Amino acid sequence: MESRPGSALLRFGAARQRPADRISWSGDGAVAWLDAPRGHVWSVGAPAAAAGLVLRAAWQLPGQIREFTGPRGTEDLVGRYLPTAGTTGWIFRWTLEEPPPHSGEDRVVALDTTHHTELRDFLAVHSPGHSTGPGSGSVSLWAGIRGEDGRLVACGALSSLRDSGAPLMVSVATDARQRGQGLGAALTTWLTRHAVRRHGFCTLWQLAGNTPAERLYTRLGYRDDDPCVSARLLPDG
């Protein structure tokens, strides 16, 4: 499964680390595994087979499965048997190569715990829906770009995929008043280069339909052969 097209989430998200106590399922060209603390089932493979494993997990562990991620189409198949909500399309992207140089990379600086309040305030204004905030134990590095007045104008972080510890770029944000100047491109280039040099690869989640992000990540060399969908499972009745 790891070598098949569209199985990057398995390759980087689970297969690099196999805890002995991980609960997993397989069959009919799909595999699934449980992130127990979140009650989240991850599945990879053909949509019909992946949906079957999500349903098997939900029926075997009643009340323990609260959400799932699978290949595009899984949500409709699971929804035939269990009520779902909050469906969101994603693309799991990854690269093994350093990106081409960007002229703004020299403006990027690493940030530490003394900057957490500043980062928290910046994200609250310019990216209130950010996935990971300052102080998260999964983050290994925060980075930012400052304007001429010394204030942050862009920031981002390297976190890790929960199951495998693989480097994951998160919470990239740019000052809304200064978008279109290449700040986000400079920051993501720098973070990608840092991750590839240290770990040999970098991963990220891109929201489906985000055309500017899609163009940027493609330009940086990120593969996009893992379209996924996430949804919550609603309690019956």
mmCIF file of C-alpha atoms in Angstrom:
data_model
loop_
_atom_site.group_PDB
_atom_site.id
_atom_site.type_symbol
_atom_site.label_atom_id
_atom_site.label_comp_id
_atom_site.label_asym_id
_atom_site.label_seq_id
_atom_site.Cartn_x
_atom_site.Cartn_y
_atom_site.Cartn_z
ATOM 1 C CA MET A 1 0.000 0.000 0.000
ATOM 2 C CA GLU A 2 2.781 2.454 0.860
ATOM 3 C CA SER A 3 4.099 2.519 -2.711
ATOM 4 C CA ARG A 4 0.734 3.025 -4.430
ATOM 5 C CA PRO A 5 -0.233 6.422 -5.847
ATOM 6 C CA GLY A 6 -2.338 8.328 -3.350
ATOM 7 C CA SER A 7 -0.911 6.545 -0.326
ATOM 8 C CA ALA A 8 1.393 9.342 0.866
ATOM 9 C CA LEU A 9 -0.717 9.839 3.986
ATOM 10 C CA LEU A 10 0.026 6.237 4.956
ATOM 11 C CA ARG A 11 3.677 6.524 3.965
ATOM 12 C CA PHE A 12 4.378 9.656 5.985
ATOM 13 C CA GLY A 13 1.502 9.684 8.471
ATOM 14 C CA ALA A 14 1.624 6.186 9.894
ATOM 15 C CA ALA A 15 4.025 3.794 8.233
ATOM 16 C CA ARG A 16 7.193 5.448 9.519
ATOM 17 C CA GLN A 17 6.265 4.488 13.063
ATOM 18 C CA ARG A 18 4.264 1.447 14.091
ATOM 19 C CA PRO A 19 3.423 1.426 17.813
ATOM 20 C CA ALA A 20 2.671 -2.071 18.989
ATOM 21 C CA ASP A 21 -0.617 -0.966 20.521
ATOM 22 C CA ARG A 22 -1.966 0.855 17.457
ATOM 23 C CA ILE A 23 -5.410 -0.389 16.399
ATOM 24 C CA SER A 24 -5.625 -0.828 12.638
ATOM 25 C CA TRP A 25 -7.720 -2.522 9.961
ATOM 26 C CA SER A 26 -6.980 -3.681 6.416
ATOM 27 C CA GLY A 27 -8.630 -5.415 3.509
ATOM 28 C CA ASP A 28 -9.805 -5.059 -0.105
ATOM 29 C CA GLY A 29 -7.104 -2.573 -1.089
ATOM 30 C CA ALA A 30 -7.380 -0.212 1.876
ATOM 31 C CA VAL A 31 -5.906 0.274 5.319
ATOM 32 C CA ALA A 32 -7.088 2.312 8.301
ATOM 33 C CA TRP A 33 -5.668 3.157 11.694
ATOM 34 C CA LEU A 34 -6.973 4.764 14.850
ATOM 35 C CA ASP A 35 -5.747 7.932 16.538
ATOM 36 C CA ALA A 36 -7.298 6.870 19.829
ATOM 37 C CA PRO A 37 -6.988 10.120 21.845
ATOM 38 C CA ARG A 38 -8.922 12.000 19.153
ATOM 39 C CA GLY A 39 -11.239 9.159 18.228
ATOM 40 C CA HIS A 40 -10.120 9.723 14.637
ATOM 41 C CA VAL A 41 -9.852 6.973 12.022
ATOM 42 C CA TRP A 42 -7.461 7.582 9.140
ATOM 43 C CA SER A 43 -8.019 5.513 5.997
ATOM 44 C CA VAL A 44 -6.117 5.131 2.721
ATOM 45 C CA GLY A 45 -7.015 3.221 -0.439
ATOM 46 C CA ALA A 46 -9.995 2.918 -2.779
ATOM 47 C CA PRO A 47 -12.941 4.977 -1.439
ATOM 48 C CA ALA A 48 -15.341 2.026 -1.151
ATOM 49 C CA ALA A 49 -12.820 -0.124 0.699
ATOM 50 C CA ALA A 50 -11.692 2.763 2.908
ATOM 51 C CA ALA A 51 -15.314 3.587 3.807
ATOM 52 C CA GLY A 52 -15.857 -0.052 4.725
ATOM 53 C CA LEU A 53 -12.965 0.102 7.175
ATOM 54 C CA VAL A 54 -14.273 3.329 8.741
ATOM 55 C CA LEU A 55 -17.652 1.668 9.230
ATOM 56 C CA ARG A 56 -16.025 -1.458 10.646
ATOM 57 C CA ALA A 57 -14.123 0.685 13.144
ATOM 58 C CA ALA A 58 -17.271 2.561 14.175
ATOM 59 C CA TRP A 59 -19.232 -0.660 14.669
ATOM 60 C CA GLN A 60 -16.422 -2.464 16.499
ATOM 61 C CA LEU A 61 -15.724 0.476 18.814
ATOM 62 C CA PRO A 62 -19.139 2.041 19.448
ATOM 63 C CA GLY A 63 -18.921 5.537 20.864
ATOM 64 C CA GLN A 64 -15.150 5.730 20.426
ATOM 65 C CA ILE A 65 -14.979 6.878 16.783
ATOM 66 C CA ARG A 66 -15.851 10.561 16.515
ATOM 67 C CA GLU A 67 -14.318 11.562 13.150
ATOM 68 C CA PHE A 68 -12.512 10.182 10.131
ATOM 69 C CA THR A 69 -10.297 11.105 7.195
ATOM 70 C CA GLY A 70 -10.270 9.128 3.977
ATOM 71 C CA PRO A 71 -9.916 9.398 0.208
ATOM 72 C CA ARG A 72 -12.377 11.669 -1.596
ATOM 73 C CA GLY A 73 -15.731 9.918 -1.830
ATOM 74 C CA THR A 74 -15.461 8.175 1.536
ATOM 75 C CA GLU A 75 -17.866 10.635 3.132
ATOM 76 C CA ASP A 76 -20.792 9.757 0.854
ATOM 77 C CA LEU A 77 -20.314 6.028 1.332
ATOM 78 C CA VAL A 78 -20.013 6.282 5.120
ATOM 79 C CA GLY A 79 -23.003 8.644 5.161
ATOM 80 C CA ARG A 80 -25.263 5.956 3.739
ATOM 81 C CA TYR A 81 -25.006 4.085 7.039
ATOM 82 C CA LEU A 82 -24.008 6.633 9.691
ATOM 83 C CA PRO A 83 -24.914 10.322 10.089
ATOM 84 C CA THR A 84 -22.006 12.689 9.373
ATOM 85 C CA ALA A 85 -21.338 16.433 9.576
ATOM 86 C CA GLY A 86 -18.573 18.968 9.042
ATOM 87 C CA THR A 87 -17.317 17.511 5.772
ATOM 88 C CA THR A 88 -14.143 19.252 4.602
ATOM 89 C CA GLY A 89 -11.985 18.515 1.557
ATOM 90 C CA TRP A 90 -8.212 18.469 1.963
ATOM 91 C CA ILE A 91 -5.122 17.594 -0.043
ATOM 92 C CA PHE A 92 -2.230 15.962 1.784
ATOM 93 C CA ARG A 93 0.922 17.319 0.110
ATOM 94 C CA TRP A 94 4.570 16.400 0.503
ATOM 95 C CA THR A 95 8.017 17.007 -0.945
ATOM 96 C CA LEU A 96 11.437 15.388 -0.671
ATOM 97 C CA GLU A 97 13.261 18.251 -2.410
ATOM 98 C CA GLU A 98 14.422 21.675 -1.337
ATOM 99 C CA PRO A 99 12.409 24.376 -3.139
ATOM 100 C CA PRO A 100 13.916 26.914 -5.540
ATOM 101 C CA PRO A 101 15.430 29.952 -3.747
ATOM 102 C CA HIS A 102 13.104 32.847 -2.931
ATOM 103 C CA SER A 103 14.363 36.411 -2.748
ATOM 104 C CA GLY A 104 12.640 37.052 0.581
ATOM 105 C CA GLU A 105 14.054 34.094 2.500
ATOM 106 C CA ASP A 106 16.775 36.240 4.050
ATOM 107 C CA ARG A 107 14.081 38.147 5.969
ATOM 108 C CA VAL A 108 12.859 35.019 7.796
ATOM 109 C CA VAL A 109 13.977 34.621 11.404
ATOM 110 C CA ALA A 110 13.418 31.816 13.910
ATOM 111 C CA LEU A 111 11.238 32.718 16.910
ATOM 112 C CA ASP A 112 11.282 31.237 20.415
ATOM 113 C CA THR A 113 9.074 31.060 23.484
ATOM 114 C CA THR A 114 9.657 34.742 24.280
ATOM 115 C CA HIS A 115 7.643 35.554 21.135
ATOM 116 C CA HIS A 116 4.616 33.386 21.923
ATOM 117 C CA THR A 117 2.386 36.249 23.056
ATOM 118 C CA GLU A 118 3.281 38.231 19.949
ATOM 119 C CA LEU A 119 2.563 35.217 17.739
ATOM 120 C CA ARG A 120 -0.715 34.501 19.512
ATOM 121 C CA ASP A 121 -1.903 38.087 19.022
ATOM 122 C CA PHE A 122 -0.830 38.123 15.365
ATOM 123 C CA LEU A 123 -2.615 34.868 14.556
ATOM 124 C CA ALA A 124 -5.777 35.987 16.356
ATOM 125 C CA VAL A 125 -6.036 38.934 13.959
ATOM 126 C CA HIS A 126 -4.708 37.555 10.683
ATOM 127 C CA SER A 127 -5.541 33.835 10.894
ATOM 128 C CA PRO A 128 -8.173 33.229 13.594
ATOM 129 C CA GLY A 129 -8.847 29.729 12.248
ATOM 130 C CA HIS A 130 -5.212 28.585 12.543
ATOM 131 C CA SER A 131 -4.732 24.917 13.354
ATOM 132 C CA THR A 132 -1.817 25.135 15.791
ATOM 133 C CA GLY A 133 -0.923 27.891 18.212
ATOM 134 C CA PRO A 134 2.111 28.972 20.218
ATOM 135 C CA GLY A 135 2.796 26.624 23.115
ATOM 136 C CA SER A 136 1.657 23.498 21.298
ATOM 137 C CA GLY A 137 3.876 20.595 22.255
ATOM 138 C CA SER A 138 3.959 19.316 18.688
ATOM 139 C CA VAL A 139 5.686 22.437 17.302
ATOM 140 C CA SER A 140 9.448 22.247 16.837
ATOM 141 C CA LEU A 141 9.965 25.682 15.274
ATOM 142 C CA TRP A 142 8.214 29.016 14.813
ATOM 143 C CA ALA A 143 9.485 31.476 12.198
ATOM 144 C CA GLY A 144 8.466 34.947 11.117
ATOM 145 C CA ILE A 145 9.132 38.001 8.972
ATOM 146 C CA ARG A 146 9.179 41.519 10.413
ATOM 147 C CA GLY A 147 8.330 44.795 8.748
ATOM 148 C CA GLU A 148 10.416 47.951 8.820
ATOM 149 C CA ASP A 149 8.796 48.919 12.125
ATOM 150 C CA GLY A 150 9.840 45.603 13.706
ATOM 151 C CA ARG A 151 6.330 44.177 13.878
ATOM 152 C CA LEU A 152 5.465 40.721 12.570
ATOM 153 C CA VAL A 153 4.067 40.671 9.037
ATOM 154 C CA ALA A 154 4.115 36.890 8.527
ATOM 155 C CA CYS A 155 4.596 33.750 10.592
ATOM 156 C CA GLY A 156 4.440 29.976 10.361
ATOM 157 C CA ALA A 157 5.560 26.839 12.150
ATOM 158 C CA LEU A 158 6.844 23.313 11.749
ATOM 159 C CA SER A 159 4.760 20.869 13.734
ATOM 160 C CA SER A 160 4.479 17.093 13.341
ATOM 161 C CA LEU A 161 1.954 14.526 12.207
ATOM 162 C CA ARG A 162 0.450 12.997 15.332
ATOM 163 C CA ASP A 163 1.022 9.313 14.547
ATOM 164 C CA SER A 164 4.453 9.393 12.937
ATOM 165 C CA GLY A 165 6.171 12.597 14.019
ATOM 166 C CA ALA A 166 6.742 13.563 10.368
ATOM 167 C CA PRO A 167 7.384 17.316 9.865
ATOM 168 C CA LEU A 168 4.196 19.225 9.081
ATOM 169 C CA MET A 169 4.043 22.895 8.073
ATOM 170 C CA VAL A 170 1.208 24.683 9.908
ATOM 171 C CA SER A 171 -0.327 28.048 10.802
ATOM 172 C CA VAL A 172 1.214 30.087 7.998
ATOM 173 C CA ALA A 173 -0.284 33.591 8.134
ATOM 174 C CA THR A 174 0.407 36.958 6.512
ATOM 175 C CA ASP A 175 -0.650 40.438 7.597
ATOM 176 C CA ALA A 176 -3.830 41.073 5.606
ATOM 177 C CA ARG A 177 -2.600 44.554 4.679
ATOM 178 C CA GLN A 178 0.582 43.219 3.100
ATOM 179 C CA ARG A 179 -0.608 40.208 1.155
ATOM 180 C CA GLY A 180 0.528 39.893 -2.450
ATOM 181 C CA GLN A 181 4.121 40.881 -1.649
ATOM 182 C CA GLY A 182 5.536 37.350 -1.532
ATOM 183 C CA LEU A 183 5.815 37.187 2.266
ATOM 184 C CA GLY A 184 3.946 33.897 2.526
ATOM 185 C CA ALA A 185 5.988 32.437 -0.315
ATOM 186 C CA ALA A 186 9.236 33.445 1.371
ATOM 187 C CA LEU A 187 8.175 31.980 4.697
ATOM 188 C CA THR A 188 6.903 28.659 3.294
ATOM 189 C CA THR A 189 10.038 28.331 1.161
ATOM 190 C CA TRP A 190 12.230 28.828 4.238
ATOM 191 C CA LEU A 191 10.232 26.400 6.379
ATOM 192 C CA THR A 192 10.210 23.768 3.633
ATOM 193 C CA ARG A 193 13.958 24.089 3.136
ATOM 194 C CA HIS A 194 14.546 23.777 6.885
ATOM 195 C CA ALA A 195 12.405 20.628 7.136
ATOM 196 C CA VAL A 196 13.940 18.940 4.084
ATOM 197 C CA ARG A 197 17.480 19.623 5.279
ATOM 198 C CA ARG A 198 16.745 18.315 8.753
ATOM 199 C CA HIS A 199 14.295 15.470 8.070
ATOM 200 C CA GLY A 200 14.609 14.740 4.342
ATOM 201 C CA PHE A 201 11.016 15.778 3.575
ATOM 202 C CA CYS A 202 8.150 18.072 4.557
ATOM 203 C CA THR A 203 4.362 17.632 4.568
ATOM 204 C CA LEU A 204 1.346 19.917 4.800
ATOM 205 C CA TRP A 205 -2.438 19.945 4.579
ATOM 206 C CA GLN A 206 -3.965 22.182 1.917
ATOM 207 C CA LEU A 207 -7.628 23.097 2.030
ATOM 208 C CA ALA A 208 -9.248 21.923 -1.216
ATOM 209 C CA GLY A 209 -10.241 24.786 -3.501
ATOM 210 C CA ASN A 210 -7.587 27.190 -2.190
ATOM 211 C CA THR A 211 -6.193 28.118 -5.597
ATOM 212 C CA PRO A 212 -3.462 30.563 -4.446
ATOM 213 C CA ALA A 213 -2.122 28.001 -1.963
ATOM 214 C CA GLU A 214 -2.287 25.274 -4.598
ATOM 215 C CA ARG A 215 -0.191 27.340 -7.015
ATOM 216 C CA LEU A 216 2.350 28.230 -4.346
ATOM 217 C CA TYR A 217 2.832 24.689 -3.058
ATOM 218 C CA THR A 218 3.074 23.314 -6.578
ATOM 219 C CA ARG A 219 5.762 25.895 -7.342
ATOM 220 C CA LEU A 220 7.631 24.787 -4.225
ATOM 221 C CA GLY A 221 7.595 21.189 -5.455
ATOM 222 C CA TYR A 222 4.873 19.673 -3.243
ATOM 223 C CA ARG A 223 3.107 16.614 -4.646
ATOM 224 C CA ASP A 224 -0.690 16.689 -4.643
ATOM 225 C CA ASP A 225 -1.779 13.102 -5.294
ATOM 226 C CA ASP A 226 -3.605 12.563 -1.987
ATOM 227 C CA PRO A 227 -7.040 14.273 -2.112
ATOM 228 C CA CYS A 228 -8.785 13.529 1.186
ATOM 229 C CA VAL A 229 -11.970 14.342 3.013
ATOM 230 C CA SER A 230 -12.650 14.651 6.738
ATOM 231 C CA ALA A 231 -15.964 14.491 8.586
ATOM 232 C CA ARG A 232 -17.450 13.997 12.034
ATOM 233 C CA LEU A 233 -19.625 11.053 12.957
ATOM 234 C CA LEU A 234 -22.817 12.098 14.709
ATOM 235 C CA PRO A 235 -24.371 10.051 17.496
ATOM 236 C CA ASP A 236 -27.349 7.985 16.316
ATOM 237 C CA GLY A 237 -30.660 9.437 17.326
#
